[in-house]
XYZ file of C-alpha atoms in Angstrom:
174
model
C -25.622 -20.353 -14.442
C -23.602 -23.466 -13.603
C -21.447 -24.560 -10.533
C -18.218 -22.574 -10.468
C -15.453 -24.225 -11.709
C -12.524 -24.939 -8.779
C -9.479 -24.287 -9.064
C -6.869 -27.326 -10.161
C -4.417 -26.562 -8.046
C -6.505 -25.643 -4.897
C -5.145 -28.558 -2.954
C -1.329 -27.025 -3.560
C -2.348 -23.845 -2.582
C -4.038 -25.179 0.546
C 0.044 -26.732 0.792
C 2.216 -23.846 0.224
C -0.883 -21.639 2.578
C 0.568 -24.269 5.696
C 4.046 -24.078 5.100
C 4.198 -20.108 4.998
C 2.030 -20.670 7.770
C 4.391 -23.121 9.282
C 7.586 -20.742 8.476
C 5.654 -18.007 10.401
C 5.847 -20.573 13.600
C 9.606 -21.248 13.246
C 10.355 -17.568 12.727
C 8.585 -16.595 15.751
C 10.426 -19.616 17.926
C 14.070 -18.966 16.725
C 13.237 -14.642 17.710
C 12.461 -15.899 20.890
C 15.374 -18.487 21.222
C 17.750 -15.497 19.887
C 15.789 -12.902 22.097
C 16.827 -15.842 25.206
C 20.232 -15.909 24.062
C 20.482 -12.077 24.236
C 19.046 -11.837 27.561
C 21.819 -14.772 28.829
C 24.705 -12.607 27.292
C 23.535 -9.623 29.235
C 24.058 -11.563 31.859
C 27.065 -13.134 32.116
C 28.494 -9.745 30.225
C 27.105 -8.295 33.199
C 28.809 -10.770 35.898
C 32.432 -10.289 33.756
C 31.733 -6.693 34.004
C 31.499 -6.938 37.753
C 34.212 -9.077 38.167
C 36.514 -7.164 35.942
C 35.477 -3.682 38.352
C 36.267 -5.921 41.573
C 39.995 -6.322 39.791
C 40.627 -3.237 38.824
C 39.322 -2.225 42.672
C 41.932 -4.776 44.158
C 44.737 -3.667 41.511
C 44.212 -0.272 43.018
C 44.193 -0.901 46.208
C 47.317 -3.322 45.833
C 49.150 -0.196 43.835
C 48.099 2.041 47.101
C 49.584 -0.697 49.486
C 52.680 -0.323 47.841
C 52.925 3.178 47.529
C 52.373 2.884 51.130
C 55.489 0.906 51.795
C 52.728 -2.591 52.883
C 54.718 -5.701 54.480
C 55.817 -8.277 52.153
C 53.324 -10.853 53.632
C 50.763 -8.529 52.599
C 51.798 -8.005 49.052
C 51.737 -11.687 48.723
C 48.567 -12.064 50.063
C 47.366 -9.444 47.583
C 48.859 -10.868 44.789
C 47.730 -14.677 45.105
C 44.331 -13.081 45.665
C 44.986 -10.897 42.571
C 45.539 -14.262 40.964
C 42.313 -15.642 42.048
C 40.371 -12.849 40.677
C 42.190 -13.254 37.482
C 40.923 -16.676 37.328
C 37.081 -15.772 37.958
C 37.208 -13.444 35.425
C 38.951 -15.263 32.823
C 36.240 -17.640 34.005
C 33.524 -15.516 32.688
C 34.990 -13.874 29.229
C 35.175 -17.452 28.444
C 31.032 -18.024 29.312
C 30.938 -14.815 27.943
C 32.222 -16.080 24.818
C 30.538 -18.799 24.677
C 27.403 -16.994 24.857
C 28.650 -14.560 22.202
C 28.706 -17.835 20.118
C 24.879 -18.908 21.084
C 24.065 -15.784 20.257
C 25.663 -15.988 16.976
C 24.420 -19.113 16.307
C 20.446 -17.908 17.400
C 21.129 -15.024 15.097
C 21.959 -17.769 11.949
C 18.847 -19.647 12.804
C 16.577 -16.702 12.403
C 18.304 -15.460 9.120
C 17.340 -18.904 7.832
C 13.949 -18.632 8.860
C 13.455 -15.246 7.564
C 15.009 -16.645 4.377
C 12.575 -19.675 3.998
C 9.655 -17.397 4.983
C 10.316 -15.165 2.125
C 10.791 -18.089 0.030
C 7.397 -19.627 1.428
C 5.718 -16.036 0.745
C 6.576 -15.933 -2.626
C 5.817 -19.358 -3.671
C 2.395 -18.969 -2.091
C 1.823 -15.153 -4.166
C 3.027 -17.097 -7.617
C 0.348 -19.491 -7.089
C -2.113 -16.815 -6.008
C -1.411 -14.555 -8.755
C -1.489 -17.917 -11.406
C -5.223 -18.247 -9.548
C -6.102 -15.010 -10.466
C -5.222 -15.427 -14.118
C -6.497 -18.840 -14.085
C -9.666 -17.026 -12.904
C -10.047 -14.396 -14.855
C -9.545 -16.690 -18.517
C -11.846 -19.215 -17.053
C -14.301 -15.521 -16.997
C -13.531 -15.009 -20.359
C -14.388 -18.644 -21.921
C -17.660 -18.699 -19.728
C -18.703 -15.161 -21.108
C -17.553 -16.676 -24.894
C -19.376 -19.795 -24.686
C -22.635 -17.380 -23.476
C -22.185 -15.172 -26.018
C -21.845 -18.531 -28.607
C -25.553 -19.726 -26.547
C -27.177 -15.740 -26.778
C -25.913 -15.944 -30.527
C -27.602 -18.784 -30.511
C -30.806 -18.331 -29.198
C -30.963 -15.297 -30.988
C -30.287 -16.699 -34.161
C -33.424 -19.713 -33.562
C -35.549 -16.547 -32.427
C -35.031 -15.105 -35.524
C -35.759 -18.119 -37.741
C -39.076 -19.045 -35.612
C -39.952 -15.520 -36.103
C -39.282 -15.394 -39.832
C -41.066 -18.992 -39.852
C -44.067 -17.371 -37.895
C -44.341 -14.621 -40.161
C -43.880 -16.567 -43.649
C -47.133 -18.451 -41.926
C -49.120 -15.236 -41.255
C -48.690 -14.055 -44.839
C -49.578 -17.452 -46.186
C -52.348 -17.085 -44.356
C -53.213 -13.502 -45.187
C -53.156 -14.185 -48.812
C -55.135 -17.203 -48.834
């Protein structure tokens, strides 16, 4: 039998192959970017969080004071610390925010990546499926042009067997 044909567009497929490949890379970095981001957000959600108990520790303590009958130079004292603590945590809803938004942004990346590696997948399965077809009619002319050859041969069998036997009766009846 002869050399297998190759496939025309082998060199396309070998394309689209690296890109999904490629797309599988990206994917993988922006999870882990996004699965950093997460982790960061924790963390300053966690430092707010602490900060935010510390105030509402102080505000309780400054309500006690009060209820107490505290000096004034106390209260004031309280307060401008009260102030301070207001600050720190104001401080960290706004990294908290801000991480919120890296987060955010992290989570856009990978939906873009999943997106293109879907789109990269099913590029790559077209062509794979148009390989398949392109396989299985290259089958079918290869079987038709043996059947044309068998016909063939069969046919010149015949005729050099007819020939062959028109020269044995010639011969018998001589």
């Amino acid at each position: 039998m002869n050399q297998p044909l190759s496939y025309p567009l082998e060199q396309l497929m070998t394309i689209k192959k690296n890109r999904f490949d490629q797309a599988v890379k990206t994917l993988e970095q922006k999870k882990e970017i996004l699965e950093k981001a997460y982790e960061k957000l924790y963390v300053v959600t966690q430092e707010r969080d602490q900060v935010l108990t510390h105030k509402q520790a102080k505000l309780a303590q400054l309500r006690e004071s009060l209820d107490e009958g505290t000096t004034t130079d106390k209260i004031q004292q309280m307060k401008a610390y009260m102030k301070i603590v207001d600050e720190k945590l104001a401080d960290k809803e706004k990294k908290v925010v801000e991480q919120q938004k890296q987060v955010d942004v992290a989570q856009k990346q990978v939906d873009i990546a999943t997106d293109e590696l879907f789109q990269r997948k099913k590029d790559l399965e077209k062509l794979e499926m148009h390989k398949q077809e392109w396989e299985k009619e290259v089958r079918y002319w290869v079987q038709q042009k043996e059947a044309v050859e068998h016909d063939e041969q069969g046919a010149q069998t015949h005729s050099i067997r007819k020939k062959e036997d028109e020269i044995r009766k010639k011969e018998r009846d001589l």
